[in-house]
XYZ file of N, CA and C in Angstrom:
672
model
N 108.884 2.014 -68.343
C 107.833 1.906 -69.361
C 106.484 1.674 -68.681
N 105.365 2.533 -68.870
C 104.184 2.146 -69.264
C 103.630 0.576 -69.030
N 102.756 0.587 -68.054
C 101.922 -0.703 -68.243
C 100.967 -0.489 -69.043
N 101.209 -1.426 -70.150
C 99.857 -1.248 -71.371
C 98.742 -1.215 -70.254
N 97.370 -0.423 -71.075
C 96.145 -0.701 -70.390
C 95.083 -1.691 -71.104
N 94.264 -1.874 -70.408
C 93.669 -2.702 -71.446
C 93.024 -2.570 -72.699
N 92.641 -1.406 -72.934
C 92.434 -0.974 -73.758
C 93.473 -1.124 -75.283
N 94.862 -0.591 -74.942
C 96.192 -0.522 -75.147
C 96.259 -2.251 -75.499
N 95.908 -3.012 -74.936
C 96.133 -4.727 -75.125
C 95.313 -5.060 -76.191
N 93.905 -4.142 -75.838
C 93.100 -5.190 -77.365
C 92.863 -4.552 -78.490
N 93.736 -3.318 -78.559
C 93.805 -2.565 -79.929
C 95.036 -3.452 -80.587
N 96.200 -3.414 -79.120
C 97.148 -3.997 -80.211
C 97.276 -5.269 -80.776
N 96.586 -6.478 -79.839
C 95.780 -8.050 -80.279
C 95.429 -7.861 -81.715
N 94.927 -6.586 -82.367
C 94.253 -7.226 -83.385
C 95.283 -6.235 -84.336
N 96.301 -5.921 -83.852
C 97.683 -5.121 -85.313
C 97.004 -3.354 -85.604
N 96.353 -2.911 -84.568
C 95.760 -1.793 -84.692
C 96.106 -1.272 -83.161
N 97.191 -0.825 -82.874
C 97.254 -0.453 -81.681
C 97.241 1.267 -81.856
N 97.193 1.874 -80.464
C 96.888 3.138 -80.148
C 98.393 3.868 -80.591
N 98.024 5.196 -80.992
C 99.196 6.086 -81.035
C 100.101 5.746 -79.460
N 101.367 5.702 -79.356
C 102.154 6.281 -78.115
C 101.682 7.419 -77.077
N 101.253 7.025 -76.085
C 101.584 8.130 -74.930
C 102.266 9.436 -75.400
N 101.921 10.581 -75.289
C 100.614 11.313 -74.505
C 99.557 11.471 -75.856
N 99.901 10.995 -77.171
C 98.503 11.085 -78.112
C 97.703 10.823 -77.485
N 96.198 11.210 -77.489
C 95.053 10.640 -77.347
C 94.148 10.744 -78.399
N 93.909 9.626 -79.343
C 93.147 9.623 -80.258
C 91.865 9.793 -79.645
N 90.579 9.886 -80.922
C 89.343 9.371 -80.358
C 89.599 8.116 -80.692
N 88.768 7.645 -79.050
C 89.227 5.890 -79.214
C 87.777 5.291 -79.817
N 86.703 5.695 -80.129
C 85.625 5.797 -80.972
C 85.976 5.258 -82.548
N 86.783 6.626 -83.046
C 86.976 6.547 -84.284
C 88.122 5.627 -84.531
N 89.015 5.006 -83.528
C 90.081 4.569 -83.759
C 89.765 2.955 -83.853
N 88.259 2.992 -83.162
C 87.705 0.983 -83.314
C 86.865 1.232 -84.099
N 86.051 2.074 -84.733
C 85.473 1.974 -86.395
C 86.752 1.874 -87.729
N 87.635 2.187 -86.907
C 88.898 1.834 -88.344
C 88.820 0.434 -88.301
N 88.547 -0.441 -87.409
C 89.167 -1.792 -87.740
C 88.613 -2.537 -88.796
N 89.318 -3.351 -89.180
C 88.770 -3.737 -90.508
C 87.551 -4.541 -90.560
N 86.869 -5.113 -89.325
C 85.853 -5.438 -89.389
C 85.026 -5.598 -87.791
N 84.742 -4.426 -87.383
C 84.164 -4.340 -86.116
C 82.911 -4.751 -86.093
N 83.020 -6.118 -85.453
C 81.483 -6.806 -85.750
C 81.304 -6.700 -83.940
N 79.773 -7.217 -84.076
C 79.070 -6.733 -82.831
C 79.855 -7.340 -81.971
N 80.275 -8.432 -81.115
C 81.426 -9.058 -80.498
C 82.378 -8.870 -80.559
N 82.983 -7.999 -81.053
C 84.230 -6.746 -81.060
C 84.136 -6.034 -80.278
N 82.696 -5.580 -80.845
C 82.683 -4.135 -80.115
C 82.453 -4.792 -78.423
N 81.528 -5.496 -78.163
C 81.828 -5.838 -76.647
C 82.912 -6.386 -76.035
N 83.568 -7.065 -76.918
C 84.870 -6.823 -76.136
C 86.113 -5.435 -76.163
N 85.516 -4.726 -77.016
C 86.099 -3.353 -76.763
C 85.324 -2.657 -75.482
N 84.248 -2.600 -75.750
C 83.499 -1.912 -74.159
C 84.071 -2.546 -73.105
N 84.540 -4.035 -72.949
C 84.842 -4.535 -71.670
C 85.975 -3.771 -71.525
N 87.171 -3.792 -72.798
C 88.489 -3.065 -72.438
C 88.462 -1.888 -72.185
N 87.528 -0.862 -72.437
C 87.171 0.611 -72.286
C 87.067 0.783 -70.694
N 85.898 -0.271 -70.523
C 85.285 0.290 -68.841
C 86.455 0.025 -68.540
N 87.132 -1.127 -67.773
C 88.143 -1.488 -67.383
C 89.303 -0.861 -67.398
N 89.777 0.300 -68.510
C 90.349 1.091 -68.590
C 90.078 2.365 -67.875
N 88.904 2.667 -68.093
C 88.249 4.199 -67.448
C 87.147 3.896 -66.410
N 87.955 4.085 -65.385
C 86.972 3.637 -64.322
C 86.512 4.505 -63.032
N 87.101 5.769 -63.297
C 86.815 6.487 -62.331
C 85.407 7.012 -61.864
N 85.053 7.809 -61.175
C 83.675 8.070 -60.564
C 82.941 8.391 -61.748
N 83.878 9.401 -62.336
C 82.848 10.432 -63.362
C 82.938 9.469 -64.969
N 83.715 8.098 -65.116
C 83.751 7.127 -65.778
C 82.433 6.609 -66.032
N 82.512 6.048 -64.043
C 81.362 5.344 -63.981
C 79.926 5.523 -63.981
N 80.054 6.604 -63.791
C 78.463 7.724 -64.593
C 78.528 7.236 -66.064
N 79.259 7.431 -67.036
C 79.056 7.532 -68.372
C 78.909 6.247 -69.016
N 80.047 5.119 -68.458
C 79.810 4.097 -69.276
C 78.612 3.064 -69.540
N 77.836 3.468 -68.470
C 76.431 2.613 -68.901
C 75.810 3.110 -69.948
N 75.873 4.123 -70.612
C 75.420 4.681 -71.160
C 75.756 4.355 -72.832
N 77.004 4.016 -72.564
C 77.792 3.374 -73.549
C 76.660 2.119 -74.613
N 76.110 1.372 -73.614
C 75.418 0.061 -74.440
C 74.240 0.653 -74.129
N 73.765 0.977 -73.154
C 72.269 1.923 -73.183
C 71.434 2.547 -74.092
N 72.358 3.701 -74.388
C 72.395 4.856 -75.355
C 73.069 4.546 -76.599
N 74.204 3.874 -76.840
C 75.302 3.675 -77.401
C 75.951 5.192 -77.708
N 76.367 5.531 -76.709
C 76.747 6.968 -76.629
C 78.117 6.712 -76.335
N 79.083 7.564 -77.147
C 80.277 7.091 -77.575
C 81.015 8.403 -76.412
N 81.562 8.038 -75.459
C 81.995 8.534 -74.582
C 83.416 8.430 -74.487
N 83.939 9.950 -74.693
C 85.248 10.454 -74.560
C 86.285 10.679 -73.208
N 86.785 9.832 -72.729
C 87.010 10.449 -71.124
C 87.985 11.234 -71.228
N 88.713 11.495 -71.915
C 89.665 12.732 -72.158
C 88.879 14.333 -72.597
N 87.630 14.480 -73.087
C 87.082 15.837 -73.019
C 86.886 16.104 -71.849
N 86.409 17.093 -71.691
C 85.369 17.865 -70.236
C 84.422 17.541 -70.226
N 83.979 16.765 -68.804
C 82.920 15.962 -68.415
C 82.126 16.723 -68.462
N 82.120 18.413 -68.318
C 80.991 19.013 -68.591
C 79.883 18.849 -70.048
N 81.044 18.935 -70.930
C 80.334 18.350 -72.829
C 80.144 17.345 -72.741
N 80.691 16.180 -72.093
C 79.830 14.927 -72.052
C 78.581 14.859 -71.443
N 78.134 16.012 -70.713
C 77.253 15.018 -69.634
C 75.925 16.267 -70.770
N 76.449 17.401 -71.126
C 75.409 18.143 -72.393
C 75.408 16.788 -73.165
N 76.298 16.298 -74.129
C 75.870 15.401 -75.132
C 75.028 14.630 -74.713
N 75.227 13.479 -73.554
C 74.427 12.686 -73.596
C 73.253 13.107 -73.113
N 73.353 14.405 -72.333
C 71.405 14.372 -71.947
C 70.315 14.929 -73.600
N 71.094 15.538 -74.615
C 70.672 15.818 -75.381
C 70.234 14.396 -76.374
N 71.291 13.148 -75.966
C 70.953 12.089 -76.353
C 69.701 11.097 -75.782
N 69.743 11.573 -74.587
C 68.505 10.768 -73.929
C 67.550 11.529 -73.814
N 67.444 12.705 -73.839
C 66.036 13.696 -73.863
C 65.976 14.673 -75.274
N 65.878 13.993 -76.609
C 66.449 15.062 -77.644
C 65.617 16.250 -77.437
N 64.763 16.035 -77.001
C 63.630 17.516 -76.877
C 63.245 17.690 -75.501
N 63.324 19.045 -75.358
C 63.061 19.472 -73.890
C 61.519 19.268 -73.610
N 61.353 18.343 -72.659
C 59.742 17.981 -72.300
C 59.597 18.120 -70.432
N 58.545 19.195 -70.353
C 58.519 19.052 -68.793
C 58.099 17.806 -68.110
N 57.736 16.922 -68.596
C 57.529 15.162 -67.910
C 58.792 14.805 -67.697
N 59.785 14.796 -68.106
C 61.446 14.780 -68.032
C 61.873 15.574 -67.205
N 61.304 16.632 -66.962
C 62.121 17.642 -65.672
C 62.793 16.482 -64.173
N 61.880 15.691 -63.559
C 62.489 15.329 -62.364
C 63.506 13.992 -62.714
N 63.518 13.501 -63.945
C 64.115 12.166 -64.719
C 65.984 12.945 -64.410
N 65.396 14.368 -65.521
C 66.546 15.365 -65.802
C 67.299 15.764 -64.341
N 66.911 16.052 -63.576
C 67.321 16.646 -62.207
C 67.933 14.918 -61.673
N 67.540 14.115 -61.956
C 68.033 12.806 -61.261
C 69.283 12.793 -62.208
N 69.255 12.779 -62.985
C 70.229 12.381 -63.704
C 71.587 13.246 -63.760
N 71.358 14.718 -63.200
C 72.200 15.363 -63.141
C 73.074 15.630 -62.087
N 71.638 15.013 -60.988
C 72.646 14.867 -59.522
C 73.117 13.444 -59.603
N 73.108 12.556 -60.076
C 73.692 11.552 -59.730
C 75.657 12.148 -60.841
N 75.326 12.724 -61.745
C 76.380 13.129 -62.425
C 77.567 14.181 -61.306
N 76.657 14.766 -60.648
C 77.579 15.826 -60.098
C 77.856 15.028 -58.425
N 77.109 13.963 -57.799
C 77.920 13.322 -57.421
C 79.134 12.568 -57.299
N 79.258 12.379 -59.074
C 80.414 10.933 -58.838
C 81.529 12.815 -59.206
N 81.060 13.680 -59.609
C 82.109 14.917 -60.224
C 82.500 14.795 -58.308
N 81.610 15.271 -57.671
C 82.176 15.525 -56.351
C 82.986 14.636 -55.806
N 83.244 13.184 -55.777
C 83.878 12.637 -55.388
C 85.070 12.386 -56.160
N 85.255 12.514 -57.912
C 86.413 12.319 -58.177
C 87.486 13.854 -57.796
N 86.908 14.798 -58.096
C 87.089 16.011 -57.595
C 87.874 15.445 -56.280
N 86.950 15.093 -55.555
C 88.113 15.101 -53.574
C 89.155 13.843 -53.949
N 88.952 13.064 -54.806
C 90.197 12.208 -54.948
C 91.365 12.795 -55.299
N 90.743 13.655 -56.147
C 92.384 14.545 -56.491
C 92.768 15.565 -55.769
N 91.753 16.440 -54.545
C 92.320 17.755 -54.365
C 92.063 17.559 -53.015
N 91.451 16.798 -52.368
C 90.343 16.607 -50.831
C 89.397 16.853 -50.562
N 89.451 16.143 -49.242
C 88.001 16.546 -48.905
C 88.659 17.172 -47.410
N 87.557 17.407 -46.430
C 87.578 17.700 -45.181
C 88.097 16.817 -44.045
N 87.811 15.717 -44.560
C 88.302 14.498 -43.703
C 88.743 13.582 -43.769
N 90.238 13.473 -44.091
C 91.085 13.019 -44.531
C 91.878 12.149 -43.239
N 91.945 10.756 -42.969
C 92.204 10.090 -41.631
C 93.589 10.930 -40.881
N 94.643 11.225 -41.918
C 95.791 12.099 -41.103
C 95.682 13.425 -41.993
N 96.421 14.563 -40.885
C 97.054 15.773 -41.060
C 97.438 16.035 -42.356
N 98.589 14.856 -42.849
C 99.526 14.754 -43.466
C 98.746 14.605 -44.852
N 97.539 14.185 -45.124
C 97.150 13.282 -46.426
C 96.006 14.440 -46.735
N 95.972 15.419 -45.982
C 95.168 16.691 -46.182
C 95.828 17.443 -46.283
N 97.012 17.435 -46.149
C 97.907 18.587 -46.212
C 98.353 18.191 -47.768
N 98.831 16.897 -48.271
C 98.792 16.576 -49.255
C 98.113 17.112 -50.679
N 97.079 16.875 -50.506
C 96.298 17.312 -51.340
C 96.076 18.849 -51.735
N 96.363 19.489 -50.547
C 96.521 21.032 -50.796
C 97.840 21.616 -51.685
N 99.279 20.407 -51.515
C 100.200 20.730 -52.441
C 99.571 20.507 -53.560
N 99.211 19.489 -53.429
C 98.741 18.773 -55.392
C 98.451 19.643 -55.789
N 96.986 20.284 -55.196
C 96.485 21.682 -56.143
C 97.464 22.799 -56.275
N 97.539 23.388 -55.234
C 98.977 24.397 -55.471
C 100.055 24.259 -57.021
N 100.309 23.071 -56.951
C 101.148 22.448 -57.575
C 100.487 22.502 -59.218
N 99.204 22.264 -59.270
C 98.276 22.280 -60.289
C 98.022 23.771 -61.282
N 97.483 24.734 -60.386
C 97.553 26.136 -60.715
C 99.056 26.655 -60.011
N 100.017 26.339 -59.780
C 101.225 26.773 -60.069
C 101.876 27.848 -58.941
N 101.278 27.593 -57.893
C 102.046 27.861 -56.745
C 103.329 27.479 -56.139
N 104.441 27.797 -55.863
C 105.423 26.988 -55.415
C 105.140 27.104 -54.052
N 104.378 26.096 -53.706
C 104.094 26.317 -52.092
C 105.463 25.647 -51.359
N 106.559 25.124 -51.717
C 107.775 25.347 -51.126
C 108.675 26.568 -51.117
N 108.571 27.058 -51.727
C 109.180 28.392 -51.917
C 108.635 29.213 -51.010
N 106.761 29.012 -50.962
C 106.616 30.002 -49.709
C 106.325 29.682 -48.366
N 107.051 28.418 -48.730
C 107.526 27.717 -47.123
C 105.827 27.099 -46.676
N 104.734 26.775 -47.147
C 103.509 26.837 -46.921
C 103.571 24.959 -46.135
N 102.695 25.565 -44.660
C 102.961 23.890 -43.657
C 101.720 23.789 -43.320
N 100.427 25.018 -43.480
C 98.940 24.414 -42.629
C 98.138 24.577 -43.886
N 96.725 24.206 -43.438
C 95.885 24.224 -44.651
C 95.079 25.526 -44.514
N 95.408 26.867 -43.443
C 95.150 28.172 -43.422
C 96.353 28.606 -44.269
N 97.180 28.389 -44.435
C 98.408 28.890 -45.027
C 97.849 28.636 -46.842
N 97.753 27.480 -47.171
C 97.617 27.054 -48.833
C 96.058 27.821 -48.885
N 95.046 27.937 -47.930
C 93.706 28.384 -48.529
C 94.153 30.249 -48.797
N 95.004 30.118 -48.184
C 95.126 31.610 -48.276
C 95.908 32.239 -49.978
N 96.912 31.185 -49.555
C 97.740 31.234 -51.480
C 96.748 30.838 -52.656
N 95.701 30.186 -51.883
C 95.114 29.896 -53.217
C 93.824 30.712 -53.691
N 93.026 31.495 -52.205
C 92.607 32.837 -52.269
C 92.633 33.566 -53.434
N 94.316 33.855 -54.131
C 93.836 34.488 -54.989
C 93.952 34.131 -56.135
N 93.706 32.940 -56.640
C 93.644 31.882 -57.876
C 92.136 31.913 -58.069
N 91.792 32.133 -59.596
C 90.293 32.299 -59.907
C 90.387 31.404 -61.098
N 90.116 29.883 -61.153
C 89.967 28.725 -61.957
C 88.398 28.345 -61.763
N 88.111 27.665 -63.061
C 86.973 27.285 -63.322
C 87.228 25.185 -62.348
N 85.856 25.049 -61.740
C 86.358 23.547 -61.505
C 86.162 22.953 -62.265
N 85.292 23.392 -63.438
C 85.533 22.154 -64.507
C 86.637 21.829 -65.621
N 87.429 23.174 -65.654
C 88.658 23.311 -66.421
C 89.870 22.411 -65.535
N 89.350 22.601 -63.861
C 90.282 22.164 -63.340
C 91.061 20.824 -63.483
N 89.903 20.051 -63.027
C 89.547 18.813 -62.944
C 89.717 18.080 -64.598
N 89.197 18.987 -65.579
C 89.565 18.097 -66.685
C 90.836 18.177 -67.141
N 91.689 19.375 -66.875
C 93.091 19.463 -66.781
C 93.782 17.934 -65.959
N 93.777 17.555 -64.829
C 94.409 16.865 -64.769
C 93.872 15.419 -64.818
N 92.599 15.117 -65.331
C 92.377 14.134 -65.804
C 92.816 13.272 -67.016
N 92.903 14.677 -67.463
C 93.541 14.503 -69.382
C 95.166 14.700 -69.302
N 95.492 14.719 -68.178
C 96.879 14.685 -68.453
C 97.672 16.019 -68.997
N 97.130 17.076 -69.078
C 97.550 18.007 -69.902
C 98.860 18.538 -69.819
N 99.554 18.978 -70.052
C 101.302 19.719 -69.461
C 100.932 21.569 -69.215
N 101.547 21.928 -68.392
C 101.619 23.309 -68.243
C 99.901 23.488 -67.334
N 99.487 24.565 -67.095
C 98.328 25.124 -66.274
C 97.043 24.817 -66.924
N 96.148 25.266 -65.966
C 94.520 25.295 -66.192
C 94.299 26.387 -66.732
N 93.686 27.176 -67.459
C 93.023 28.132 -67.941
C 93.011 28.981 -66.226
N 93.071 30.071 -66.123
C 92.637 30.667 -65.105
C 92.713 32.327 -65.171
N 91.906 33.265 -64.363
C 91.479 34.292 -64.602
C 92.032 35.729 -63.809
N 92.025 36.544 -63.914
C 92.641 37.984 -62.896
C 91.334 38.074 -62.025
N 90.419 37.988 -62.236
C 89.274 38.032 -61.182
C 88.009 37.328 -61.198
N 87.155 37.059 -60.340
C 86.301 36.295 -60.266
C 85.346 36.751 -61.355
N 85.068 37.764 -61.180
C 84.209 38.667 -62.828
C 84.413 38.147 -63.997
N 86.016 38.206 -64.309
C 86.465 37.089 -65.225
C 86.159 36.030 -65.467
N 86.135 35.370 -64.257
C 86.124 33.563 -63.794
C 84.683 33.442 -64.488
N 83.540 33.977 -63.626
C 82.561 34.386 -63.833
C 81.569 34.540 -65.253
N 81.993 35.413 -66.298
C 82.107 35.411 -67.138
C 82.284 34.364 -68.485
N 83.241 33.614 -67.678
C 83.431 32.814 -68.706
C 82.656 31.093 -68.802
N 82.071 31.058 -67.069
C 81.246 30.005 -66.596
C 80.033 30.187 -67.398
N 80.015 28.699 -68.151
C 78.718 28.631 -68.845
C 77.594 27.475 -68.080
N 78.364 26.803 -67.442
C 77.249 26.106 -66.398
C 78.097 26.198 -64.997
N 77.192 26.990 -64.389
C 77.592 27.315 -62.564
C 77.489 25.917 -62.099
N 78.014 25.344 -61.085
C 78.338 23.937 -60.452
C 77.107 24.537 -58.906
N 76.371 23.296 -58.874
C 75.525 23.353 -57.861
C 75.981 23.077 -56.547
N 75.803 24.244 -55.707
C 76.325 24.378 -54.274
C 76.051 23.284 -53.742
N 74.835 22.793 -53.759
C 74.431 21.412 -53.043
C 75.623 20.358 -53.289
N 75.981 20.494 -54.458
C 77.210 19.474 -54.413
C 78.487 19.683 -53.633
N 78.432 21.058 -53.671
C 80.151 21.124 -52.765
C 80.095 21.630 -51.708
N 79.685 20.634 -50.756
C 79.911 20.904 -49.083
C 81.025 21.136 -48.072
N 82.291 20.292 -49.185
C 83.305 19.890 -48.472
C 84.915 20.075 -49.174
N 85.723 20.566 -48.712
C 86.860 20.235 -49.268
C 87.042 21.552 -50.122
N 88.254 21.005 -51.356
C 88.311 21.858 -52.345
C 87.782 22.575 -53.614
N 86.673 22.152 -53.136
C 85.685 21.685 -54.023
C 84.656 23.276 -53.858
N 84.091 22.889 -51.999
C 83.468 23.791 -51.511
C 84.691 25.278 -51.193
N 85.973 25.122 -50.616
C 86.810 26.085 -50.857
C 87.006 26.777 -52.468
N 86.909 26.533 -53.447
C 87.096 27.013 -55.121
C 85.762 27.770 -55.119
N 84.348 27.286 -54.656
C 83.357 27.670 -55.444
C 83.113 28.660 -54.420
N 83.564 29.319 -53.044
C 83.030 30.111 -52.412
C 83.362 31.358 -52.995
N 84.190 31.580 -53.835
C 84.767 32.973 -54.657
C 83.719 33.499 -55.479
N 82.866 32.618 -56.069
C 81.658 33.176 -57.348
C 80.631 33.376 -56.951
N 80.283 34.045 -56.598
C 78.623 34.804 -56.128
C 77.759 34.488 -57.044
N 76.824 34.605 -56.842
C 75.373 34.102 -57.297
C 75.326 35.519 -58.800
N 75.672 36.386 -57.660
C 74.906 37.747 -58.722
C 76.149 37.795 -59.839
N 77.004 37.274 -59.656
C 77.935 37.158 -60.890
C 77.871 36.511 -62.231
N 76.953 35.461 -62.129
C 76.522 34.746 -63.346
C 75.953 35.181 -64.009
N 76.408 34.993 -65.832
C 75.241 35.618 -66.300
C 74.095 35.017 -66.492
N 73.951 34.150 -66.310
C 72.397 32.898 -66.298
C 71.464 32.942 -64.805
């Protein structure tokens, strides 16, 4: 069984606990049900939230939470979160906001880059073994049986995965959210291409699987 999370602890404290594993309600709408969510509720729901969701691309959003009071989903695609809230903090496009906007977006696609190498790698990984690792995970993710094709170096998996054309933001929110079965993925980069509505900035992916996924999409392929 499941270690409740905390979250999971202070829904059920008050006889309002969460659907069972793998539901994911909105946990938003699920603490406006309570029968009386007064302001000291709700902060002790934010404490159980952060504390619950704490990862990189978490920890981008939840300040934002009492900031903004921007009701942040960590089970969508961090890509629609990070549209919602800039539409929440800049409702109108103003060029005095341009370098605010650019800060705010690289600090976003930083913590993406690092939860990104938590799950798939990076370049420099202390052993062989814990880089080699990470190349099953993904394999394993878009649905390679890299045992089957006997796969032992990380020229061997870049090569199987060569011809896999996934979006990284489908990727990444796939196994964040827990999903069962594959990522969305495409017959060709044109495809891939095509269906990218915000291109991921090279500056961010220097390293890893990150910078291996995005070398497939050319510039002149976008339609933006």
């Amino acid at each position: 069984m499941a270690t409740p999370s905390p979250l999971e602890i202070f829904f059920s404290s008050l006889s309002h606990p969460l659907p069972p594993r793998p539901a994911d309600p909105n946990i938003w709408a699920h603490f406006k049900r309570l029968p009386s969510p007064t302001k000291g509720l709700r902060k002790r729901f934010i404490a159980a939230f952060t504390t619950t969701y704490h990862s990189p691309i978490d920890r981008f959003f939840t300040p934002y939470i009492t900031s903004h009071k921007f009701e942040y989903e960590p089970k969508i695609n961090a890509s629609i979160s990070l549209e919602q809230l800039q539409k929440r903090i800049w409702p109108r496009c103003k060029q005095s906001n341009k370098k605010a906007r650019m800060r705010f977006r690289d600090a976003f696609h930083k913590a993406f880059e690092i939860e990104f190498g938590d799950y798939f790698g990076y370049d420099d990984h202390p052993t062989r073994e814990e880089q080699l690792e990470k190349w099953r995970f993904l394999c394993e993710v878009v649905g390679i049986d890299h045992e089957g094709l006997g796969l032992t170096s990380a020229t061997q998996f870049k090569r199987a995965l060569s011809r896999i054309h996934v979006d990284i933001w489908d990727l990444l929110h796939h196994v964040r959210s827990g999903n069962p079965g594959l990522p969305m993925m495409f017959d060709s980069r044109e495809e891939l291409a095509d269906h990218i509505e915000e291109p991921y900035p090279r500056k961010w992916a220097k390293r890893g699987a990150l910078k291996f996924l995005l070398r497939k999409v050319s510039p002149q392929y976008f339609r933006h």
